Short mmCIF file of C-alpha atoms in Angstrom, two decimals:
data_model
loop_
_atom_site.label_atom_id
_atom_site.label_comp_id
_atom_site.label_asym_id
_atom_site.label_seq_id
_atom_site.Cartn_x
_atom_site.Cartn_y
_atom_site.Cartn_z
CA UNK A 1 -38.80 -10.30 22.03
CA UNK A 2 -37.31 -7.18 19.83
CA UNK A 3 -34.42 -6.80 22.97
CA UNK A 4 -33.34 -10.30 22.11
CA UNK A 5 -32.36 -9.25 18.72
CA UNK A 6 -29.91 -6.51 20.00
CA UNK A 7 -29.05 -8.31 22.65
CA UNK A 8 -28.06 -10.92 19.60
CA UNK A 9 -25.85 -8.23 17.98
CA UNK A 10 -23.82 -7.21 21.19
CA UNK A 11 -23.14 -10.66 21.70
CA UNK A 12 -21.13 -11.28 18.15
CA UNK A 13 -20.02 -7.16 18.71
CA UNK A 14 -18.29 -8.36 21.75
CA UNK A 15 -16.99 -12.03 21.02
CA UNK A 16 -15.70 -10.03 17.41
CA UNK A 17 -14.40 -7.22 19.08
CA UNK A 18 -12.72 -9.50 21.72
CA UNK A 19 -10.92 -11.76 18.86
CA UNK A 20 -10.12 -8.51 16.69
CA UNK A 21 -7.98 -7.30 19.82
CA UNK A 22 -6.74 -10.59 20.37
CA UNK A 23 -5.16 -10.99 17.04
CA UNK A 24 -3.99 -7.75 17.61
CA UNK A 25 -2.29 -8.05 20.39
CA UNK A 26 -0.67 -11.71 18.64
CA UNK A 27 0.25 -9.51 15.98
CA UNK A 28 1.67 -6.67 17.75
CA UNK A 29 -0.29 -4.32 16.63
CA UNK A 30 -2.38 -1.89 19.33
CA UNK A 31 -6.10 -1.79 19.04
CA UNK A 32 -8.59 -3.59 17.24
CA UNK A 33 -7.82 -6.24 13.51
CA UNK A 34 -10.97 -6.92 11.96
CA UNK A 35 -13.03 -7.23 15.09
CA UNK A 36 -16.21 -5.76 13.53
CA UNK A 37 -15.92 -7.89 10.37
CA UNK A 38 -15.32 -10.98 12.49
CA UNK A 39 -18.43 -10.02 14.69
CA UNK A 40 -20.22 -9.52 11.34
CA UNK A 41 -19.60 -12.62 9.65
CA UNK A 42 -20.52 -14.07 13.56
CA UNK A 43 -24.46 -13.19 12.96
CA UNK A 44 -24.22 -14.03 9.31
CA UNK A 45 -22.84 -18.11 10.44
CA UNK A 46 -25.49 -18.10 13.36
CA UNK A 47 -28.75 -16.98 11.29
CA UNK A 48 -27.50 -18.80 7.86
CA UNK A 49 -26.98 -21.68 10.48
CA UNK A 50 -31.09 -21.03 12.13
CA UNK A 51 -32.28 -21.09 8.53
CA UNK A 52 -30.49 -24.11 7.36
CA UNK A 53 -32.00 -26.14 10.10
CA UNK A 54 -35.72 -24.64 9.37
CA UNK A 55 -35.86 -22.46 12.43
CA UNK A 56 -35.10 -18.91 11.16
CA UNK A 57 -35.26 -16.24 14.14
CA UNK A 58 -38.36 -15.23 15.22
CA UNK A 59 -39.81 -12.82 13.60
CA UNK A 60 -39.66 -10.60 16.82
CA UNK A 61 -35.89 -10.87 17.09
CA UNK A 62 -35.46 -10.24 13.87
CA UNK A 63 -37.20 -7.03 14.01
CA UNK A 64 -35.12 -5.82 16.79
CA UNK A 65 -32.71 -6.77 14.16
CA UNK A 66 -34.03 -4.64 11.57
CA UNK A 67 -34.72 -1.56 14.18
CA UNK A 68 -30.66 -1.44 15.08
CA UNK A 69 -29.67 -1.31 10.56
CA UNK A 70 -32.76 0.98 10.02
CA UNK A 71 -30.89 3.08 12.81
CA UNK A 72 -27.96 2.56 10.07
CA UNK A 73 -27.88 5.80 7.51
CA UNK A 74 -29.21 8.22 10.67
CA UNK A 75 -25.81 6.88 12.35
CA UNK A 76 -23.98 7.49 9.15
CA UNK A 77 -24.90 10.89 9.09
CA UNK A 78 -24.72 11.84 12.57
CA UNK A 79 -21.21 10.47 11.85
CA UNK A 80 -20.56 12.39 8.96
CA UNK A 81 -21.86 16.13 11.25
CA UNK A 82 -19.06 15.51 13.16
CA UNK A 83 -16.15 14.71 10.97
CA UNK A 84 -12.80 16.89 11.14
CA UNK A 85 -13.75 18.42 7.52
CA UNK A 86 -12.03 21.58 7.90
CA UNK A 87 -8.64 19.93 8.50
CA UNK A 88 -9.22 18.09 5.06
CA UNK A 89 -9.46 21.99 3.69
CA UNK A 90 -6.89 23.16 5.94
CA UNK A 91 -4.19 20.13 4.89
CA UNK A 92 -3.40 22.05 2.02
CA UNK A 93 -1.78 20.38 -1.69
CA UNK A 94 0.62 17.26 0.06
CA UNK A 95 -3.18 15.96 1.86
CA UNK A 96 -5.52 16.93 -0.85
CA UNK A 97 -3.52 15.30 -3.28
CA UNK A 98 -2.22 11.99 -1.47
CA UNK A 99 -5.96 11.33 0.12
CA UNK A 100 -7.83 12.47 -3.41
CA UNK A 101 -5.59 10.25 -5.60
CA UNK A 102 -5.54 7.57 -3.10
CA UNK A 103 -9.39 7.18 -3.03
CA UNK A 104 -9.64 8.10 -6.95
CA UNK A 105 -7.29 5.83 -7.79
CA UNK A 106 -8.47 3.13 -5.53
CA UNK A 107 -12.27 3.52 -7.15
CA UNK A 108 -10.91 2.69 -10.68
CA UNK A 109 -9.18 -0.12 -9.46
CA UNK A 110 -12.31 -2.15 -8.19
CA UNK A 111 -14.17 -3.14 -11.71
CA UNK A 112 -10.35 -4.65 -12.55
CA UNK A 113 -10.15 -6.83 -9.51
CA UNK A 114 -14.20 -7.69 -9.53
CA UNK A 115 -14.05 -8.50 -13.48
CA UNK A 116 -10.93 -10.46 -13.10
CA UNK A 117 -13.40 -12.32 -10.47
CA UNK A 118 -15.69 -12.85 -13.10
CA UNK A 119 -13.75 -14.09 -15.79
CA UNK A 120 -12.29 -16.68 -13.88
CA UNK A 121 -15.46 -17.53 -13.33
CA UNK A 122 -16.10 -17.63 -16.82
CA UNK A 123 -13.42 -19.35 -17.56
CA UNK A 124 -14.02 -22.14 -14.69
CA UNK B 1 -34.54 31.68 31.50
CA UNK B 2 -36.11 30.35 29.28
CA UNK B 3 -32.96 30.22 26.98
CA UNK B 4 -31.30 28.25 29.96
CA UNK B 5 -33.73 25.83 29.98
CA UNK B 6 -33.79 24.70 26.34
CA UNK B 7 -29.78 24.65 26.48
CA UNK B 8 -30.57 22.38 29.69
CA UNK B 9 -32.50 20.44 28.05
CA UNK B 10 -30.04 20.02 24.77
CA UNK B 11 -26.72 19.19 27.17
CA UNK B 12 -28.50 17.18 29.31
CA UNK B 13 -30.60 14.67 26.87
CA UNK B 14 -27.58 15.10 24.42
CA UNK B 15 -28.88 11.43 22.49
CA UNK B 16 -32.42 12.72 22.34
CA UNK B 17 -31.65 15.91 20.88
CA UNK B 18 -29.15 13.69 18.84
CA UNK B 19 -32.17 11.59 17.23
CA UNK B 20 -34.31 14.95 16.71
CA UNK B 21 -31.59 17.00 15.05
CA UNK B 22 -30.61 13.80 13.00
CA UNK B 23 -34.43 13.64 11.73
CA UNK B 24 -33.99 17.37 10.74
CA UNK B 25 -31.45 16.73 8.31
CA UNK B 26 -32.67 13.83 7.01
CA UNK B 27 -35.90 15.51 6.57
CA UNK B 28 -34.07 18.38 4.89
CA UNK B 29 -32.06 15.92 2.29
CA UNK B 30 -35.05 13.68 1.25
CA UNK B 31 -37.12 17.17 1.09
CA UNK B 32 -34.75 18.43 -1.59
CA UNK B 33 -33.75 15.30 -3.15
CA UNK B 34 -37.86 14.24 -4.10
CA UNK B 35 -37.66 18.19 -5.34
CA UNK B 36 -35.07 17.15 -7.98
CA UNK B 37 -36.89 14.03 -8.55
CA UNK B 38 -33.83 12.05 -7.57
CA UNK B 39 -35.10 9.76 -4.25
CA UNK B 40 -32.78 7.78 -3.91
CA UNK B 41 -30.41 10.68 -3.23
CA UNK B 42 -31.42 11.24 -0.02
CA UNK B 43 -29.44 10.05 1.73
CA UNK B 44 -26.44 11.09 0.01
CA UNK B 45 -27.49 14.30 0.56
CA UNK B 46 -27.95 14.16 4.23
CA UNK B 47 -24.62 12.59 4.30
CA UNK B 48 -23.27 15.76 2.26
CA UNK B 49 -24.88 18.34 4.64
CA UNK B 50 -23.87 16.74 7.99
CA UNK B 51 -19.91 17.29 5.92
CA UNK B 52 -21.41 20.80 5.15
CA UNK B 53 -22.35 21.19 8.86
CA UNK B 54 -19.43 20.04 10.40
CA UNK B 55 -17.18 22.33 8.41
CA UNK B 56 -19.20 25.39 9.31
CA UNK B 57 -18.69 24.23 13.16
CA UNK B 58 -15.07 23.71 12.48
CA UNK B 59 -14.82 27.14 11.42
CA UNK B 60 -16.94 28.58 13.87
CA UNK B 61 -15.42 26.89 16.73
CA UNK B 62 -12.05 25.83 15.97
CA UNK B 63 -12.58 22.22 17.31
CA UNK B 64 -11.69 19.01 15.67
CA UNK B 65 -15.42 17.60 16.26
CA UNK B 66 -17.75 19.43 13.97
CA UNK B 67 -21.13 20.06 15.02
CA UNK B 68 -20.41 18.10 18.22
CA UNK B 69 -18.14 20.80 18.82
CA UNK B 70 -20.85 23.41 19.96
CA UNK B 71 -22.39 22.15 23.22
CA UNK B 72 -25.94 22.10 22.28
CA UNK B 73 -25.34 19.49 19.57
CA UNK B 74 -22.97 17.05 21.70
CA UNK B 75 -25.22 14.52 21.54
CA UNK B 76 -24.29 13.66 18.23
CA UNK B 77 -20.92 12.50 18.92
CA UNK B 78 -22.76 9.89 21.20
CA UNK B 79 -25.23 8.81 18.03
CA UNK B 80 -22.29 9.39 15.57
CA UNK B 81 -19.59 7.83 17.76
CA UNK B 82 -17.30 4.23 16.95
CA UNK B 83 -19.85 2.34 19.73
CA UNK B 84 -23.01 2.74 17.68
CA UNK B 85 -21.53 2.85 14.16
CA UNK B 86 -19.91 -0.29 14.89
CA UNK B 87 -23.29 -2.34 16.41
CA UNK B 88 -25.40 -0.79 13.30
CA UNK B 89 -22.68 -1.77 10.91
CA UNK B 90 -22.67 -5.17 12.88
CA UNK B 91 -26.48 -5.46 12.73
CA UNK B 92 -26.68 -5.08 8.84
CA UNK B 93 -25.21 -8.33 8.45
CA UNK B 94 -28.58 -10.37 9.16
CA UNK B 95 -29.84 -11.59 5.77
CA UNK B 96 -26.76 -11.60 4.41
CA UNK B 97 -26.24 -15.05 2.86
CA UNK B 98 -23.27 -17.05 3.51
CA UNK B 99 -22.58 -18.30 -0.11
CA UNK B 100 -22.29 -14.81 -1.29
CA UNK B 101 -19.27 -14.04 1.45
CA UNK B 102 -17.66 -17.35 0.50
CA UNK B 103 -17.57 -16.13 -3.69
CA UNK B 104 -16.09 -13.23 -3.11
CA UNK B 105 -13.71 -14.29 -0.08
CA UNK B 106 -10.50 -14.99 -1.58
CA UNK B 107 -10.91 -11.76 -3.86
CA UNK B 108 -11.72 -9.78 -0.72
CA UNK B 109 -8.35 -10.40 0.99
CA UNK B 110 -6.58 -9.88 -2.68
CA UNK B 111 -8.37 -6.55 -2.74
CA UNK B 112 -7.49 -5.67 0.60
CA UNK B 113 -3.84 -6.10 0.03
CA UNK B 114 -3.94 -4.22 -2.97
CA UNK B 115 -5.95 -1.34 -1.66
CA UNK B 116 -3.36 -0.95 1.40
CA UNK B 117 -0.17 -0.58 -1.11
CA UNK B 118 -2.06 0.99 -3.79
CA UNK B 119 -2.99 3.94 -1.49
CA UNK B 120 0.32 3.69 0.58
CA UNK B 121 2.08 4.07 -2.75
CA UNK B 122 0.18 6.59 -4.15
CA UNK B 123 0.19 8.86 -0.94
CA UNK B 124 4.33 8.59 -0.83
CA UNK B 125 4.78 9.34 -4.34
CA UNK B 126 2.79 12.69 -3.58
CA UNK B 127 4.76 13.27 -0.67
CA UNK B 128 7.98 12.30 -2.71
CA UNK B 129 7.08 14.84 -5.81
CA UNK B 130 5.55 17.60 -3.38
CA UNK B 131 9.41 18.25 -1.85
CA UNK B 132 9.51 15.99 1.38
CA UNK B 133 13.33 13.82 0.77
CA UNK B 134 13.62 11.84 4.63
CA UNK B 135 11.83 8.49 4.13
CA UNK B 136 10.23 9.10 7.80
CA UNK B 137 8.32 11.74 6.41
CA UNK B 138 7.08 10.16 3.12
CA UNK B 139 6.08 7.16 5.05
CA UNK B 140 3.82 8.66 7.28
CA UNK B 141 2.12 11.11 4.87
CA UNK B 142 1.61 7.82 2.56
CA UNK B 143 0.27 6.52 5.90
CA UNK B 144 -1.75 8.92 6.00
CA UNK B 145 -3.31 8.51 2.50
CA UNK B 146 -4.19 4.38 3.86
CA UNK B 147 -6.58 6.00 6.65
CA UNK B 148 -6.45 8.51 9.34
CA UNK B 149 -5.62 5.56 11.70
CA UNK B 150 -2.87 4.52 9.70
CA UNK B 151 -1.36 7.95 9.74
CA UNK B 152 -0.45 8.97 12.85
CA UNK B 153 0.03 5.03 14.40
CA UNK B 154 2.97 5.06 11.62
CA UNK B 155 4.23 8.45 12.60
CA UNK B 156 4.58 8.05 16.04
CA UNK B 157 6.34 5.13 15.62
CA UNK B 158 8.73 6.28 13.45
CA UNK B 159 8.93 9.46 15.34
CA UNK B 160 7.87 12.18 12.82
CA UNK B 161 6.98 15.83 13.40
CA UNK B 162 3.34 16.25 14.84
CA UNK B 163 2.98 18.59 11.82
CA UNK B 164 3.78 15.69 9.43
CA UNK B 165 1.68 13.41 11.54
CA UNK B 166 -1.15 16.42 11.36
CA UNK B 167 -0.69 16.06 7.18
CA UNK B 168 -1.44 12.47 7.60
CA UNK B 169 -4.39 12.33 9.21
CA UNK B 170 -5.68 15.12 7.00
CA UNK B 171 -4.50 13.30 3.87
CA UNK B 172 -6.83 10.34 5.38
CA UNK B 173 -9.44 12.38 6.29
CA UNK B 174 -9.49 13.50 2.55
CA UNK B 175 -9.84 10.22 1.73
CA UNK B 176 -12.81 9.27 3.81
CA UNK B 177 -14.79 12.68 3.06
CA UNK B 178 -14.43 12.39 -0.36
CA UNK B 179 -15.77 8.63 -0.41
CA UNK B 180 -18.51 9.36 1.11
CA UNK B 181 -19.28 12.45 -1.56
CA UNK B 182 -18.29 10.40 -4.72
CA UNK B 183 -18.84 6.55 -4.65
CA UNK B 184 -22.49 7.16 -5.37
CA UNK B 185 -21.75 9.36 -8.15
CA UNK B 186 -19.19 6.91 -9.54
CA UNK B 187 -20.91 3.80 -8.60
CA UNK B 188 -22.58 2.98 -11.73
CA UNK B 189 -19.38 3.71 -13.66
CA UNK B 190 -17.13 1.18 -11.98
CA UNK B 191 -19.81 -1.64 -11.47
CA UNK B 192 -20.75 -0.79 -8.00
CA UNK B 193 -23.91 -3.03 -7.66
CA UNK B 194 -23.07 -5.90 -6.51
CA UNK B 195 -22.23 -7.78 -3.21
CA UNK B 196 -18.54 -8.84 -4.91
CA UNK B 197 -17.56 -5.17 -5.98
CA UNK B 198 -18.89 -3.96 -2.94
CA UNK B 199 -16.65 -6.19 -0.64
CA UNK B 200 -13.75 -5.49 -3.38
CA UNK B 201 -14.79 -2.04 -2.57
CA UNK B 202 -14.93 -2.17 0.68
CA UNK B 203 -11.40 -4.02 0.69
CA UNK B 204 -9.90 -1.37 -1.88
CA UNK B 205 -10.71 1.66 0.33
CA UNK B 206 -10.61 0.61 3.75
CA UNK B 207 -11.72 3.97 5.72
CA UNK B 208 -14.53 3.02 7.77
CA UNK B 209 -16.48 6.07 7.87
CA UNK B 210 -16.04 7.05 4.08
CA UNK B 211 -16.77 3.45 2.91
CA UNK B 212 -19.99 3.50 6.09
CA UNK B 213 -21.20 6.67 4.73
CA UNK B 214 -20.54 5.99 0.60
CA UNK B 215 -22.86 2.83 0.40
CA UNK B 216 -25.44 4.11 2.57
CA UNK B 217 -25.59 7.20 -0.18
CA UNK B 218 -25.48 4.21 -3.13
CA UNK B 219 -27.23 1.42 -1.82
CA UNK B 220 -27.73 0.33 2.02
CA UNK B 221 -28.37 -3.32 0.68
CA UNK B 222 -24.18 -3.87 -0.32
CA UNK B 223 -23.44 -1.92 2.98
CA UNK B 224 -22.52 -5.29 5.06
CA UNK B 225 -20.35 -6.71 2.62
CA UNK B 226 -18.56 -3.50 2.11
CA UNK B 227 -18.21 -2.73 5.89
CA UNK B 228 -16.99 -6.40 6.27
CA UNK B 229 -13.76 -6.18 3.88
CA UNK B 230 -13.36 -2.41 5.15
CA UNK B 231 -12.67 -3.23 9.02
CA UNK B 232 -9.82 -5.62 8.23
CA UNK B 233 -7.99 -2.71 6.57
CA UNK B 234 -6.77 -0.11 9.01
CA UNK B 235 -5.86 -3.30 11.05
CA UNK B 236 -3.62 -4.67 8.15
CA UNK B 237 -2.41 -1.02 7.67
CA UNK B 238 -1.04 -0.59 11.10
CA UNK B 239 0.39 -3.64 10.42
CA UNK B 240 2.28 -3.71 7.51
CA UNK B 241 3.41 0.21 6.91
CA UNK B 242 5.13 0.71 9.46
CA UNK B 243 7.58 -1.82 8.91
CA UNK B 244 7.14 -3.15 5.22
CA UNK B 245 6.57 0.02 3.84
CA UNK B 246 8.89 1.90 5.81
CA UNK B 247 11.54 -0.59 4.41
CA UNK B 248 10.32 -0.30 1.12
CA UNK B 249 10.62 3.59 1.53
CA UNK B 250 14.04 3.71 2.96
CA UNK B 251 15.15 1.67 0.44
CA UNK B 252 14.37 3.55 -2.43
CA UNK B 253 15.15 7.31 -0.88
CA UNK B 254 17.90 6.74 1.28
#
């Protein structure tokens, strides 16, 4: 059944979500460390795991899957209608300047890091 | 009347009207993007005119929540809110293979650490150079530059000015609006294509939304390995600025 699928999904959202404020609590910090990426690599472990032993979900779970990341860019979008984008006009030089170079500057950096990746690889 | 019903009907199936104004725009973008022969760019250009959107709301009504702002379109803060990001984000995950997390692991937590200072820095020496001299200050506006999150968690523990904690989370929400406008742009240019850039991208940026939103626009299949790096950031943000790099600040500028 399609509801097991989702049903699948809040299961790792909530055991994630639990050990990302967990950690965050150990670490002192308030709120939330990684508890979507842990919930994330969660589903990856348990259907990598199904496959591995020759009994890959259902094709019926996996749709209901599928349905919740097709839902994915509409999200995105309804996300992005209700962003705070006048304050990023209103910030003025000091935000403009530390979030634009930030992000500009952080865009160049990634084919340095992911090349270095590869030439190790190369290298290996 | 009849007015009053239809705004009934808007406030009170706010996630319906949600899905159906959603469709709109995406109907829009993918309208104007197979004009200009460029398909793929639909979504990047529904993503760009939910920003354009929201700004008009912001002006219109003053708000902080763009088009969720005006009643008849609160809805969207439902469809658009952390709950449903987070399970879709979650959900993408299934078919992602295993070995391909486990290559680019190590480099993911390198890039991650990187990305934190490397914006931190950045953001301080603009706050440094644009006049601000007590290390409270340049901290959180660095802050700031990290994520939106970052910003004001750092402030209001160091006890800045709200107006300096307002430039941080504006300085962040540069950040994330202007990922989501040019990573597809610059994609191609910086190797964006596959799943170990996009988790070294994911890693290097760190806001959720503007990392969400800027694969979607480039290509929804290195979404999950993006999002994964991405949601450990803010976390290690909160973690290590306000005491590492407020150290490191007051070090240098006091």
């Amino acid at each position: 059944m399609e509801i097991y699928g989702m049903g699948i999904i809040s299961l790792c959202m909530f055991i994630g979500t639990f050990l990302g404020n967990l950690l965050g609590e150990l670490l002192g910090v308030s709120g939330d460390v990684g508890g979507v990426g842990m919930a994330m690599l969660l589903l990856v472990l348990i259907s990598n795991y199904m496959e591995s032993k020759g009994k890959p979900f259902p094709e019926r779970i996996a749709k209901g899957i599928e349905f919740v990341s097709c839902l994915y860019i509409p999200i995105v979008v309804a996300m992005a209608s209700i962003q705070n984008v006048l304050a990023a006009f209103k910030g003025g030089a000091v935000a403009f300047l530390a979030g634009g170079l930030a992000t500009i500057g952080s865009m160049l950096l990634i084919p340095l890091i992911s090349r270095s990746v590869h030439l190790k690889k190369v290298a290996k | 009347m009849v007015v009053s019903i239809i705004k009934k009907l808007f406030t009170s199936y706010g996630l319906v009207g949600a899905f159906g104004i959603v469709a709109l725009i995406m109907h829009v973008a993918y309208y104007i993007a197979n004009a200009i022969g460029q398909k793929r760019m639909g979504s990047a250009f529904a993503i760009i005119i939910g920003l354009i959107l929201a700004y008009i709301a912001g002006k219109y009504t003053g708000g902080e929540k763009g088009l969720a702002d005006i009643e008849l379109f609160a809805g969207l803060s439902l469809l658009g809110g952390g709950m449903l990001r987070d399970y879709a984000i979650i959900s993408t995950a299934y078919g992602v293979k295993f070995e391909n997390l486990k290559k680019a692991g190590l480099v993911g937590v390198i890039s991650l650490i990187v990305g934190v200072f490397f914006s931190f820095i950045v953001g301080a020496i603009i706050a440094a150079i644009l006049g601000f001299q007590n290390p409270v200050d340049i901290t959180t506006i660095g802050a700031g530059a990290v994520t939106f999150i970052v910003g004001p968690v750092t402030g209001s523990a160091l006890g800045a000015s709200s107006e300096v904690i307002a430039l941080s989370i504006a300085a962040g929400v540069v950040k994330s609006v202007l990922t989501m406008i040019i990573t597809p742009l610059i994609a191609p240019i910086i190797g964006l294509n596959n799943p170990t850039a996009a988790m070294v991208y994911g890693g290097l940026l760190g806001t959720t939304s503007g990392v969400a939103g800027g694969l979607a626009a480039t290509d929804p299949k290195l979404v999950p390995y993006g999002a994964m790096t991405a949601t450990f950031y803010t976390g290690l943000g909160t973690l290590i600025i306000p005491s590492l790099g407020f150290l490191l600040v007051r070090a240098i500028f006091s």
